[in-house]
Each structure stands twice: as structure tokens, then as C-alpha cells.
PDB file of C-alpha atoms in Angstrom:
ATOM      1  CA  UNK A   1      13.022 -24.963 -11.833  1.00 80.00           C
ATOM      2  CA  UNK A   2      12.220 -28.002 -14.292  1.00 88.00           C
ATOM      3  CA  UNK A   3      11.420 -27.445 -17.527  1.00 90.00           C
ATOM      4  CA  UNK A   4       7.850 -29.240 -17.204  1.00 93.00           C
ATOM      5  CA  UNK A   5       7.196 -27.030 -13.893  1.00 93.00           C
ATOM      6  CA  UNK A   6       8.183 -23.384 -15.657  1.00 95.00           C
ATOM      7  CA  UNK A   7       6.403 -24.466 -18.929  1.00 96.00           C
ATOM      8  CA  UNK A   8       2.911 -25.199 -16.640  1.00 97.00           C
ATOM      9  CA  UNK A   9       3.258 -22.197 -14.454  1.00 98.00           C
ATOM     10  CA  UNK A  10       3.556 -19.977 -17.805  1.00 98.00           C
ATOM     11  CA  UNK A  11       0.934 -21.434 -19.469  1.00 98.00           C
ATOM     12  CA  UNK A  12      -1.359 -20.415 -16.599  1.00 98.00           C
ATOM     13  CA  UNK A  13      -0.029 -17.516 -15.729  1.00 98.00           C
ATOM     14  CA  UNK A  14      -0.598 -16.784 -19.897  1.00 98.00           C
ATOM     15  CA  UNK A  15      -4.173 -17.521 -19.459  1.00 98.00           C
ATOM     16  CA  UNK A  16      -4.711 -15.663 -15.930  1.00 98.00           C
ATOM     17  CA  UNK A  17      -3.616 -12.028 -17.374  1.00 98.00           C
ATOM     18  CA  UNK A  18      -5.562 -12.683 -20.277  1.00 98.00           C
ATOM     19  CA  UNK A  19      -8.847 -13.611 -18.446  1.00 98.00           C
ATOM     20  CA  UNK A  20      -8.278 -10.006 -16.189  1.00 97.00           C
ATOM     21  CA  UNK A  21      -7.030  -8.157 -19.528  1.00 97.00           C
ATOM     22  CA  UNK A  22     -10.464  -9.268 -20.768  1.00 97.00           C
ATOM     23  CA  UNK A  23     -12.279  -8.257 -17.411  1.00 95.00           C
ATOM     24  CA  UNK A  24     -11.022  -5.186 -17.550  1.00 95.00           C
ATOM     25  CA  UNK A  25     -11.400  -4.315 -20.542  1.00 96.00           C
ATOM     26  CA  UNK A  26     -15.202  -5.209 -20.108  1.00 94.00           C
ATOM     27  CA  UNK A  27     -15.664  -2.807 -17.586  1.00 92.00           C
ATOM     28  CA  UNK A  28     -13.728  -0.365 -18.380  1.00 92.00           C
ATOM     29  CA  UNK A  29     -16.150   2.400 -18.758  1.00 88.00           C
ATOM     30  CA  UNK A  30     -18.120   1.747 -15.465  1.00 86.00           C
ATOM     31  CA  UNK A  31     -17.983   3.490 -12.930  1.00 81.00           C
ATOM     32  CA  UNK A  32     -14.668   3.445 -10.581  1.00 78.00           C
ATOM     33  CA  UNK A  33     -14.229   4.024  -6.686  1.00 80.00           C
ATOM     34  CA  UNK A  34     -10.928   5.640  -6.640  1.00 80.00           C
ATOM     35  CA  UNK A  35      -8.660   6.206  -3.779  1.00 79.00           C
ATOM     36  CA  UNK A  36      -5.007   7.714  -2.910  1.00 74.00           C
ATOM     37  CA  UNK A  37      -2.114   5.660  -0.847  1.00 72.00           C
ATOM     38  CA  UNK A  38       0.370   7.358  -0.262  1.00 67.00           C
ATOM     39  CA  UNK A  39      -0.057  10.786  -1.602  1.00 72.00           C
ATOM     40  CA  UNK A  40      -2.454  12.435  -3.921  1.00 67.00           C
ATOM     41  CA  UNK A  41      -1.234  11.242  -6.911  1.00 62.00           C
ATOM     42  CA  UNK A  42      -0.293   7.554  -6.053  1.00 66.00           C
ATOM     43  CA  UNK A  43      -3.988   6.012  -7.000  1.00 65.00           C
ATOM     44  CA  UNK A  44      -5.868   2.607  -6.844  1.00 72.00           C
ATOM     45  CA  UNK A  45      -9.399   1.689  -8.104  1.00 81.00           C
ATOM     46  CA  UNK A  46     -11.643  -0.981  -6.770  1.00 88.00           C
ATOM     47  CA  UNK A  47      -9.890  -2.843 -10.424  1.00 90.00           C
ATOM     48  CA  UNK A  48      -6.620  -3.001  -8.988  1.00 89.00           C
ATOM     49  CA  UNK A  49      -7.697  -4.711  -6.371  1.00 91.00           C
ATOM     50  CA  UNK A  50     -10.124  -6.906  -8.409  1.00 92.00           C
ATOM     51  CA  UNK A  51      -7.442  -8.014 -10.610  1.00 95.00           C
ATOM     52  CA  UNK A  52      -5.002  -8.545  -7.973  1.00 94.00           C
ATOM     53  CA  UNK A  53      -7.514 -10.945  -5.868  1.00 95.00           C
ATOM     54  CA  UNK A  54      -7.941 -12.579  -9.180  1.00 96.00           C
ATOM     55  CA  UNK A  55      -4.570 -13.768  -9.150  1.00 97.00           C
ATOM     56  CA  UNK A  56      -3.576 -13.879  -5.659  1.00 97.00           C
ATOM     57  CA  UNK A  57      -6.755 -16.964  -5.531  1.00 97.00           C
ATOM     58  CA  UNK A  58      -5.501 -18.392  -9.060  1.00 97.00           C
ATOM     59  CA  UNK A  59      -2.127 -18.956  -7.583  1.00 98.00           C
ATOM     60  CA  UNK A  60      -2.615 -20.290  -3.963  1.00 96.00           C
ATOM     61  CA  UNK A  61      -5.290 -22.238  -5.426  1.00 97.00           C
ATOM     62  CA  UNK A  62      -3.166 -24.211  -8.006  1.00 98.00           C
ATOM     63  CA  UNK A  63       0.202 -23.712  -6.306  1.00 97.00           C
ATOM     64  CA  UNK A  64      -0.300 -23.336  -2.854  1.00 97.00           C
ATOM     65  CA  UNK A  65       3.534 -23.445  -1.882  1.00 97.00           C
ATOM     66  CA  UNK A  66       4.385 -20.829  -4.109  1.00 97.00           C
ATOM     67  CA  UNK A  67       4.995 -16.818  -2.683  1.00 97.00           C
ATOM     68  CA  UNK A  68       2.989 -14.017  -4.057  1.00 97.00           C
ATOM     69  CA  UNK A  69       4.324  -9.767  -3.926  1.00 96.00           C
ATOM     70  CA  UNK A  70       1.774  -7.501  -4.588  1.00 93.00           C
ATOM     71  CA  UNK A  71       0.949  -4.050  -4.898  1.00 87.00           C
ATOM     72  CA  UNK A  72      -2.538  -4.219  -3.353  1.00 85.00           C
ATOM     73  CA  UNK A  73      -0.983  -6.539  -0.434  1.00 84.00           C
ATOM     74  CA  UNK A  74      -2.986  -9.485  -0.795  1.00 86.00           C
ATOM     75  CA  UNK A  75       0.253 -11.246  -1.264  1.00 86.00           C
ATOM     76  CA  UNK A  76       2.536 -12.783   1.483  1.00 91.00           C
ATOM     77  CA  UNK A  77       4.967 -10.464   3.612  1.00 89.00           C
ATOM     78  CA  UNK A  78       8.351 -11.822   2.574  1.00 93.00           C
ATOM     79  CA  UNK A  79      12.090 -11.568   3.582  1.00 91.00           C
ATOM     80  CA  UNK A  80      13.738 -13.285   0.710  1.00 93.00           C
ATOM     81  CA  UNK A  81      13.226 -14.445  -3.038  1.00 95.00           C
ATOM     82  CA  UNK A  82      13.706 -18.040  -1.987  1.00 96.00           C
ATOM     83  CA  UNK A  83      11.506 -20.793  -3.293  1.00 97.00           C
ATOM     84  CA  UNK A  84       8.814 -19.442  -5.914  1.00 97.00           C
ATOM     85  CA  UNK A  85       7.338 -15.911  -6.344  1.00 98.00           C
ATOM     86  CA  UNK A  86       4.911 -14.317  -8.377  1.00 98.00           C
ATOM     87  CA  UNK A  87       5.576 -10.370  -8.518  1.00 98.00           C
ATOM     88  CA  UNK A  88       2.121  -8.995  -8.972  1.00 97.00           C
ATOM     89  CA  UNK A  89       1.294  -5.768 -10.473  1.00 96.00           C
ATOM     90  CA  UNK A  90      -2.472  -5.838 -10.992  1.00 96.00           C
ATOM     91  CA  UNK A  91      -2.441  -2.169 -13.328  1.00 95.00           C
ATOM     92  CA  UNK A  92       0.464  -0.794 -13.770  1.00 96.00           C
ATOM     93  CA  UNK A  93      -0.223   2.461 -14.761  1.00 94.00           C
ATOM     94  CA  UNK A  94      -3.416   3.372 -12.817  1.00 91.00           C
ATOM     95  CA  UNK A  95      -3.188   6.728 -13.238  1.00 90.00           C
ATOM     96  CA  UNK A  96      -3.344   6.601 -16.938  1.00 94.00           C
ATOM     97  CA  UNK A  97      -6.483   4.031 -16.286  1.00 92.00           C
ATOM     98  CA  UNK A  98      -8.134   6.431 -14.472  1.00 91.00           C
ATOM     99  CA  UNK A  99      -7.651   9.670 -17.257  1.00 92.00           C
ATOM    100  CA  UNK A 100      -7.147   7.904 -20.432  1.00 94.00           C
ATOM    101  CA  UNK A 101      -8.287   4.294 -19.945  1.00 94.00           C
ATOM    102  CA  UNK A 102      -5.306   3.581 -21.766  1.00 96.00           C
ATOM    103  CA  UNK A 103      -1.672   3.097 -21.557  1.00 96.00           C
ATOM    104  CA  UNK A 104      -1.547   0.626 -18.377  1.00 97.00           C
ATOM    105  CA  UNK A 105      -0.504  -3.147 -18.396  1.00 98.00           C
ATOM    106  CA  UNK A 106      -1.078  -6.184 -16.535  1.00 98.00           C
ATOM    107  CA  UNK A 107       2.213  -7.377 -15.039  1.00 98.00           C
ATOM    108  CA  UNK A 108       3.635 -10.467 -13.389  1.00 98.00           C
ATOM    109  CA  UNK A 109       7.044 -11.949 -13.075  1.00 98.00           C
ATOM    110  CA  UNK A 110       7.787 -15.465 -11.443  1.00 98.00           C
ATOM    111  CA  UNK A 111      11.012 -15.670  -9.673  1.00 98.00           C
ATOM    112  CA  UNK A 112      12.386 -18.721  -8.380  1.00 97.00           C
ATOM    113  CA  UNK A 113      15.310 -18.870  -5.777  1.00 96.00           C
ATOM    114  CA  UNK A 114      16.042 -15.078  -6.735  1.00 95.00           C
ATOM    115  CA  UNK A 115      16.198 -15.722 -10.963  1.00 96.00           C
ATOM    116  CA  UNK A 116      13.556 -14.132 -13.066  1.00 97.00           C
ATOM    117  CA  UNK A 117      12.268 -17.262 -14.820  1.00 98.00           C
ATOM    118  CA  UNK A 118       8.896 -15.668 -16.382  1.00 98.00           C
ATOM    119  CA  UNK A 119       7.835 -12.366 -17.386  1.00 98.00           C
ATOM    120  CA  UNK A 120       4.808 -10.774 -18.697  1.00 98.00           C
ATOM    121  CA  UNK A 121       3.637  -8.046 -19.325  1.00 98.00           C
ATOM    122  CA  UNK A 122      -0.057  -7.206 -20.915  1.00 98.00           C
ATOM    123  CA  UNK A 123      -0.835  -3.916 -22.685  1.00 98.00           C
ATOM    124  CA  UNK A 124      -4.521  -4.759 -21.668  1.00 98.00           C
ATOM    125  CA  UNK A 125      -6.524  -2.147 -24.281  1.00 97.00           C
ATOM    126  CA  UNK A 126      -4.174  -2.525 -27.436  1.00 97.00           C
ATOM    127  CA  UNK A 127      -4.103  -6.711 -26.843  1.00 98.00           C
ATOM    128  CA  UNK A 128      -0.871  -7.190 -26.886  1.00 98.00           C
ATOM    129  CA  UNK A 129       1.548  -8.760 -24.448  1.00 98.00           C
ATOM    130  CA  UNK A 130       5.472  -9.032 -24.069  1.00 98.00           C
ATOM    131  CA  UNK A 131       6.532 -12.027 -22.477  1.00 98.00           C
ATOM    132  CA  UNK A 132       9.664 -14.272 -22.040  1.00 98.00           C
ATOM    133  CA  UNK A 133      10.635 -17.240 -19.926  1.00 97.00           C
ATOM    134  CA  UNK A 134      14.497 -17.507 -19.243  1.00 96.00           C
ATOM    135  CA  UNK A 135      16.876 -18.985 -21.964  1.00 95.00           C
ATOM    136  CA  UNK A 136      14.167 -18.814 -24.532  1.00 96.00           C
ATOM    137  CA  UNK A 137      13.484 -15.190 -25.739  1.00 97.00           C
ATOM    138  CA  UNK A 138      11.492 -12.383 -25.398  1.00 98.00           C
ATOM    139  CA  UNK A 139       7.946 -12.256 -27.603  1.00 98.00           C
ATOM    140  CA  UNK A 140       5.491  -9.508 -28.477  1.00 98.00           C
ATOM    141  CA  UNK A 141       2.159 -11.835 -29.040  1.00 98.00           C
ATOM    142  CA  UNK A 142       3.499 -14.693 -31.352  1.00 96.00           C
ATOM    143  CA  UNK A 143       6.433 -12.610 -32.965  1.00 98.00           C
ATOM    144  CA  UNK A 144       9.624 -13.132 -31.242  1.00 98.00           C
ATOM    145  CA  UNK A 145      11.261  -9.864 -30.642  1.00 98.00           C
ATOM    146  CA  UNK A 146      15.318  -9.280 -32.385  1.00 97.00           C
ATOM    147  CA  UNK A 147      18.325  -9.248 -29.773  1.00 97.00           C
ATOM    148  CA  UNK A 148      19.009  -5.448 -29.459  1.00 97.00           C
ATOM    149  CA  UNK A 149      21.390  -3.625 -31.993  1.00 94.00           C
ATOM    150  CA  UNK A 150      25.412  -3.282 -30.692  1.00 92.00           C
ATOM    151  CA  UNK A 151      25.904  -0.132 -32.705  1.00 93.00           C
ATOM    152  CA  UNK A 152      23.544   2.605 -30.747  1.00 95.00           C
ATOM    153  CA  UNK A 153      25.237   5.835 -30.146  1.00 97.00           C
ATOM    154  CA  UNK A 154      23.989   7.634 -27.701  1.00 98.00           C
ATOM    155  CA  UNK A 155      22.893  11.001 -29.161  1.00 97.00           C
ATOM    156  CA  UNK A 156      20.620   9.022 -31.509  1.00 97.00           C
ATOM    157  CA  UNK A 157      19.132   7.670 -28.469  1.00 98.00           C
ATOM    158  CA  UNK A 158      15.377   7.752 -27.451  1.00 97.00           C
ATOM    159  CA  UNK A 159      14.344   7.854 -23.677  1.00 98.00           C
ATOM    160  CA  UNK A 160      11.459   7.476 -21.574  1.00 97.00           C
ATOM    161  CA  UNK A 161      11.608   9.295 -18.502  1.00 94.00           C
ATOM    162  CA  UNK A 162       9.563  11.714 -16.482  1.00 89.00           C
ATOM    163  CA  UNK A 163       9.610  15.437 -15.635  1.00 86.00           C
ATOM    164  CA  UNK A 164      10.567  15.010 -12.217  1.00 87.00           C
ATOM    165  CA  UNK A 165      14.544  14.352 -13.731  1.00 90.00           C
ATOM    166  CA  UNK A 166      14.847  17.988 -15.442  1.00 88.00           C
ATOM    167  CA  UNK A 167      13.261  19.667 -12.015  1.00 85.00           C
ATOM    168  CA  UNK A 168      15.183  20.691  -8.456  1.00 85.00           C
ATOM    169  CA  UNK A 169      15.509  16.903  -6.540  1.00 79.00           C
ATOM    170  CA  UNK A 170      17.664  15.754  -3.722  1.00 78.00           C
ATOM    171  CA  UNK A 171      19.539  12.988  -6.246  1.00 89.00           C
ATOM    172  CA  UNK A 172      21.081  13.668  -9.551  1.00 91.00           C
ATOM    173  CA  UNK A 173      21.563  17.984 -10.394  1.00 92.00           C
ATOM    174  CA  UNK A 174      18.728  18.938 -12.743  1.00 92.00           C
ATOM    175  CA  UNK A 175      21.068  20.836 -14.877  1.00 92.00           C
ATOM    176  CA  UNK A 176      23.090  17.764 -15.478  1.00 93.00           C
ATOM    177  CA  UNK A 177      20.278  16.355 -16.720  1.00 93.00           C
ATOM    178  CA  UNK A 178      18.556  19.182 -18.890  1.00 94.00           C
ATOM    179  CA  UNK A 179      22.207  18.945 -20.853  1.00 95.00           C
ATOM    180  CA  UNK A 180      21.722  14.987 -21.366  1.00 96.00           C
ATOM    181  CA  UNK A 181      17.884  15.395 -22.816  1.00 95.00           C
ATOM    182  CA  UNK A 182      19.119  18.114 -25.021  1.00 96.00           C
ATOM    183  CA  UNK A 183      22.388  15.618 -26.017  1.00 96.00           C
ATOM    184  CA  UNK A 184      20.024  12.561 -26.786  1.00 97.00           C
ATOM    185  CA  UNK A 185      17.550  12.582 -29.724  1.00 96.00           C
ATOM    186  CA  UNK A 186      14.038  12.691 -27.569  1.00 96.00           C
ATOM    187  CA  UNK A 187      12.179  11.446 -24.291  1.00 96.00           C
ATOM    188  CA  UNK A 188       8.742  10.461 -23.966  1.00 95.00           C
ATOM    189  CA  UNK A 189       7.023  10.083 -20.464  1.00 91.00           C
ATOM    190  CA  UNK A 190       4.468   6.683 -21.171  1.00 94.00           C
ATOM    191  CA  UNK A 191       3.440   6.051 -16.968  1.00 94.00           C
ATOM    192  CA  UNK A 192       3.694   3.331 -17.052  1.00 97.00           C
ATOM    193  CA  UNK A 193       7.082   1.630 -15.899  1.00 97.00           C
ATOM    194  CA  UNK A 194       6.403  -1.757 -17.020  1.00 98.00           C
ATOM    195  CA  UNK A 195       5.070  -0.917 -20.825  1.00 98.00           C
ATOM    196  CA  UNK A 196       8.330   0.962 -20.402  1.00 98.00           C
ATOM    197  CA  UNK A 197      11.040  -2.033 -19.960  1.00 98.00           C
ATOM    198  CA  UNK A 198       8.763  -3.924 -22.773  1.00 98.00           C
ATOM    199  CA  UNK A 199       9.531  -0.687 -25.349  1.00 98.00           C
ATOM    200  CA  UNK A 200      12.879  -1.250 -24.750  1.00 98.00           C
ATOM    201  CA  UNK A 201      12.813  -5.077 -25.336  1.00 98.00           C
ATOM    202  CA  UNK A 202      11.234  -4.182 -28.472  1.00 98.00           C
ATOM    203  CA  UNK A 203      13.692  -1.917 -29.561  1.00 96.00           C
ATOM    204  CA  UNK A 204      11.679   1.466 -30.032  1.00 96.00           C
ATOM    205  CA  UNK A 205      13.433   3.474 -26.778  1.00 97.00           C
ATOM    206  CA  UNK A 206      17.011   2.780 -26.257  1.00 97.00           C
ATOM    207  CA  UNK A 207      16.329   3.435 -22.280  1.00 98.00           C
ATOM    208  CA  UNK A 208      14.536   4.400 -19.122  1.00 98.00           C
ATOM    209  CA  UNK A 209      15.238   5.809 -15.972  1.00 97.00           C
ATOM    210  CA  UNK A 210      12.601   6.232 -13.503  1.00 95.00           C
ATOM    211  CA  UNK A 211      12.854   7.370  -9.653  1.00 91.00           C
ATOM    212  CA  UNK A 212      11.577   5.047  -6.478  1.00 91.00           C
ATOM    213  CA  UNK A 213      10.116   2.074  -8.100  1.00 95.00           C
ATOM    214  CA  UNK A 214       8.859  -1.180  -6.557  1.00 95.00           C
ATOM    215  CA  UNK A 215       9.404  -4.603  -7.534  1.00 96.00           C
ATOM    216  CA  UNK A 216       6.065  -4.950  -8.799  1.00 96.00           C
ATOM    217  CA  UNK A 217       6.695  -2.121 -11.420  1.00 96.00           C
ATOM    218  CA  UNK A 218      10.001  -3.941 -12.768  1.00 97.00           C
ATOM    219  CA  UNK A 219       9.790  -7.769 -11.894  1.00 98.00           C
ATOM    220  CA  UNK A 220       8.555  -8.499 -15.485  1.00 98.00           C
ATOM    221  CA  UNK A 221       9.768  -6.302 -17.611  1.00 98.00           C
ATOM    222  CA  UNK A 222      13.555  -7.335 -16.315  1.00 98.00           C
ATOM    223  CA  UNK A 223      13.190 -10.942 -17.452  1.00 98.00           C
ATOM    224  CA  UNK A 224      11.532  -9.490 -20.986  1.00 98.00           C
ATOM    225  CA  UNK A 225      14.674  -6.774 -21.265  1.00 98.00           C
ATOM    226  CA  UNK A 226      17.374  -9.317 -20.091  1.00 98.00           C
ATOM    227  CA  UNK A 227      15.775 -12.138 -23.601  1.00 98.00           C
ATOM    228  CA  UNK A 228      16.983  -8.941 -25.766  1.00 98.00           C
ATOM    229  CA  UNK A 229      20.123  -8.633 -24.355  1.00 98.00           C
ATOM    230  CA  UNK A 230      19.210  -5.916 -22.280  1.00 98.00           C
ATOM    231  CA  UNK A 231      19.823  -4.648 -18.749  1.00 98.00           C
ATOM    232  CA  UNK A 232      18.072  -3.335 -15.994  1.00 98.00           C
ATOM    233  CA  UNK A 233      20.007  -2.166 -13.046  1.00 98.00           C
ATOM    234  CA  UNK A 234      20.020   1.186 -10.190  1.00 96.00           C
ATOM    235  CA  UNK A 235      21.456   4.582 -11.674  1.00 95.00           C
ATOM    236  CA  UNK A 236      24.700   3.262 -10.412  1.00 95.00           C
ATOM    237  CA  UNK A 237      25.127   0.177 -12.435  1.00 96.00           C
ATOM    238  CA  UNK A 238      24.479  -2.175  -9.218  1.00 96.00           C
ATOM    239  CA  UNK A 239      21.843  -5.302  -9.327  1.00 96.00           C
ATOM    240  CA  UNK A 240      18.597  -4.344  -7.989  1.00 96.00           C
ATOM    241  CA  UNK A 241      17.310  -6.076  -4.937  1.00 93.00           C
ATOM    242  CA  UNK A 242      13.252  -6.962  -5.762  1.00 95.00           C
ATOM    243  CA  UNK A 243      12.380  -6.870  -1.915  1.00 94.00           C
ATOM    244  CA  UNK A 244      13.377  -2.544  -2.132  1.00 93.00           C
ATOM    245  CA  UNK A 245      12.473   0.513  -4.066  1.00 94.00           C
ATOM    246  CA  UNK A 246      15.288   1.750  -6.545  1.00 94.00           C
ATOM    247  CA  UNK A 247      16.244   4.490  -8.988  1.00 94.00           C
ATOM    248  CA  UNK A 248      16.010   2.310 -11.839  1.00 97.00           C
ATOM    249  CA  UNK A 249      18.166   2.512 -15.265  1.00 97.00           C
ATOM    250  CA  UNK A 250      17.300   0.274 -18.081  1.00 98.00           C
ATOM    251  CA  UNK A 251      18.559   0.606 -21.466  1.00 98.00           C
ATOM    252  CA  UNK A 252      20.778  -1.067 -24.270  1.00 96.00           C
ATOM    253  CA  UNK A 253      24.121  -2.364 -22.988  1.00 96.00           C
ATOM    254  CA  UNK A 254      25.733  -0.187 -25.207  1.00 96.00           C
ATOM    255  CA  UNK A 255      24.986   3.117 -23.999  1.00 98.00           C
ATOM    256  CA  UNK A 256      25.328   2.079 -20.417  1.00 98.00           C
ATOM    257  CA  UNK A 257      28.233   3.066 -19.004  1.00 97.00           C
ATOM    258  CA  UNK A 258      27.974   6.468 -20.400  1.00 97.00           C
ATOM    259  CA  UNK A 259      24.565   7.360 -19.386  1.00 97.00           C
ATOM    260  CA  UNK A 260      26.207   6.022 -15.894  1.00 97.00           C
ATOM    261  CA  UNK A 261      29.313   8.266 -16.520  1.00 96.00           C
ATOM    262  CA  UNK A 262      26.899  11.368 -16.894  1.00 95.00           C
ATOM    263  CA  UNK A 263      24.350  10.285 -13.740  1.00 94.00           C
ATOM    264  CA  UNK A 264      27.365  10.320 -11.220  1.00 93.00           C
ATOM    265  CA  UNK A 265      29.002  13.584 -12.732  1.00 90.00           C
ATOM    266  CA  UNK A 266      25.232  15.028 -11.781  1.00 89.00           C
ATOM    267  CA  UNK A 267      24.893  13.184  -8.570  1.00 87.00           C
ATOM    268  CA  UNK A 268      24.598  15.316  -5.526  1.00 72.00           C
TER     269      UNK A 268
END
């Protein structure tokens, strides 16, 4: 992509998730219709699927050759990453919309030919959004964010991962686990997996391993984490593939391989 073309397609994509941050935000306290997908606890509001519309007509309006994922599927059902894509998320985090009406984000990452060339994500109630375009670092508003540290040690590490890890599951023994959380220096559970990858970016958790995520969840935050020096991979170290779900591992590079190390001793 030209750098004319990726400077125009961020510049509108800048001012799309800041017109929905600020619809959202100005209806936040009305009243919500809100459903379940796949199970009880996997929830979307008539504002997911506002926002998502939003964008899905922004796009295809200005760039109607370009590809669009989404969680809500009003996007395009695709087989590859070829040609342009916008990876949609339209709340990440709806759960924590629905209880706290806080702790969510906006995100959307534009791939083109399978490289992340544009990330953002929006922390929609605090105002404040991450966001990178390839080769040209990673930004929190108007302050560019530092390349992570080289000399992290892993017991002085902070990570943000869920519950679900330290409990009985069919993928990584729970005991191996419950020793790592006690090795490290704390976790913190925020529910939000793309506010997640933008914490790490920023330098305030060292990393973050989630279970089953989509591409929507991750699409931004990886082009954000990768400005830093960062990387976002499975729990195995391998690319992920944005068309699948995956176990997801990000973190700083130097703790990587041994966080690795300790995931395979516990695999099952």
C-alpha cells in the first residue's frame, strides 16, 4: 500500500471511531436491548450493531473495493487476507458495557495483502486511543509510546489474564499455571482483549494470554504491540492466522520463550 493511500484510509478511519466513540458515549445511559450469541455470557446490544453499521457504510461507501470482518457480520464472508481489510470490532468489551459502562474500546485494524498496516484502538469513555500505522510507531493520543524495555525479568512481570487459566480446562494443566501466577508479580483480568494488547504497547503489563479469540479482538492491537517491539503470537510461539480463533500470547519479547517453556510443560 502507497504511502498517500494508507495515510487517507487512517485519517478516516481516525475520524470514523471517533464519531461512534462520541455516539456512544452520548447514549450511553439509555436504555439497551441486550441479547446472547453463543452462550449466556457472550453478549451484544443494539450499540454493537449500531456502531458496526456505522462503519461497515463508512467504508463501502468511500472504498467500495476494500473487505470488511466483523463481529456483528455485516462484513463480507472471506477466505483470505488478500487485497484490503478492515477488522471490525464495534465494542470490544460488551460485557463490561453492559455492567460498568466502562472498560470497552472501539477497534479496527486495516490489513492489506495479509500485513497489519493500521491499528486502532479507542478506549471510548476515558478518550483515549492507541493507534499505529506500520513503520511509524505506536501512539497513545498525540504522545508516541517508548519501544519496550530489553531487561524484563519475568518474576517482576505483570499479566492480564482471566480466571478460566487457574481452573480445570482441556488445554494447559491448571496447576501449571497457579505456580506461574504465584512466580510472576500480579495479573489483572481488564475484558477486554483489545485495551489489553494496547496496555502492553504502553508498557504497564508485560503480557496477556487469553483463550479462543477472534480476529476482531486482536487485529488492532497486533499492529499497535508489533510499533513497540512487541509480539503477539498462539501459546505456542506460531503466527496467528486472522481468518481463525486462537489461544493468544502477547507480551514483551523478552519473556517469551519462557512463558512458552512453562505453557508446553503444562500442556495436556
Amino acid at each position: 500500500m502507497d504511502i498517500q493511500m494508507l495515510d487517507e484510509i487512517y485519517k478516516n478511519a481516525r475520524e470514523w471511531i471517533e464519531i461512534a466513540g462520541n455516539n456512544i458515549r452520548s447514549k450511553i445511559n439509555q436504555p439497551l436491548t441486550v441479547d446472547t450469541k453463543s452462550n449466556p455470557n457472550d453478549l451484544v446490544t443494539t450499540m454493537d450493531k449500531e456502531t458496526e453499521a456505522f462503519f461497515v457504510t463508512k467504508i463501502k461507501e468511500t472504498y467500495p473495493n476494500h473487505f470488511i470482518i466483523g463481529e456483528e457480520g455485516f462484513g463480507d464472508n472471506l477466505a483470505s487476507l488478500d487485497g484490503t481489510v478492515w477488522i471490525i470490532d464495534p465494542i470490544d468489551g460488551t460485557m463490561n458495557f453492559v455492567h460498568q459502562k466502562r472498560n470497552f474500546a472501539i477497534s479496527i485494524g486495516v490489513y492489506h495483502d495479509r500485513i497489519g498496516e493500521i491499528g486502532m484502538v479507542y478506549d471510548v469513555m476515558n478518550d483515549v486511543l492507541y493507534h499505529a500505522k506500520r513503520g511509524q510507531g505506536a501512539y497513545k493520543n498525540d504522545t508516541k509510546l517508548s519501544a519496550l524495555k530489553k531487561d524484563v525479568v519475568l518474576e517482576k512481570t505483570i499479566f492480564a489474564m482471566n480466571h478460566f487459566w487457574l481452573c480445570p480446562n482441556r488445554l494447559v494443566d491448571e496447576i501449571t499455571m497457579q505456580k506461574f501466577v504465584r512466580y510472576i508479580r500480579g495479573t489483572r483480568a481488564y475484558g477486554s482483549a483489545a485495551l489489553d494488547l494496547a496496555y502492553i504497547a504502553e508498557g504497564i503489563t508485560d503480557g496477556y494470554l487469553s483463550l479462543g479469540l477472534e480476529p476482531w479482538d486482536i487485529a488492532a492491537g497486533m499492529v499497535i504491540v508489533n510499533e513497540v517491539g512487541g509480539v503477539v503470537t498462539d501459546i505456542d510461539g506460531e503466527p496467528l492466522d486472522l481468518l481463525s480463533k486462537h489461544h493468544v500470547f502477547a507480551c514483551n519479547p523478552a519473556i517469551q520463550g519462557e512463558v512458552i517453556g512453562i505453557l508446553k510443560e503444562g500442556r495436556k
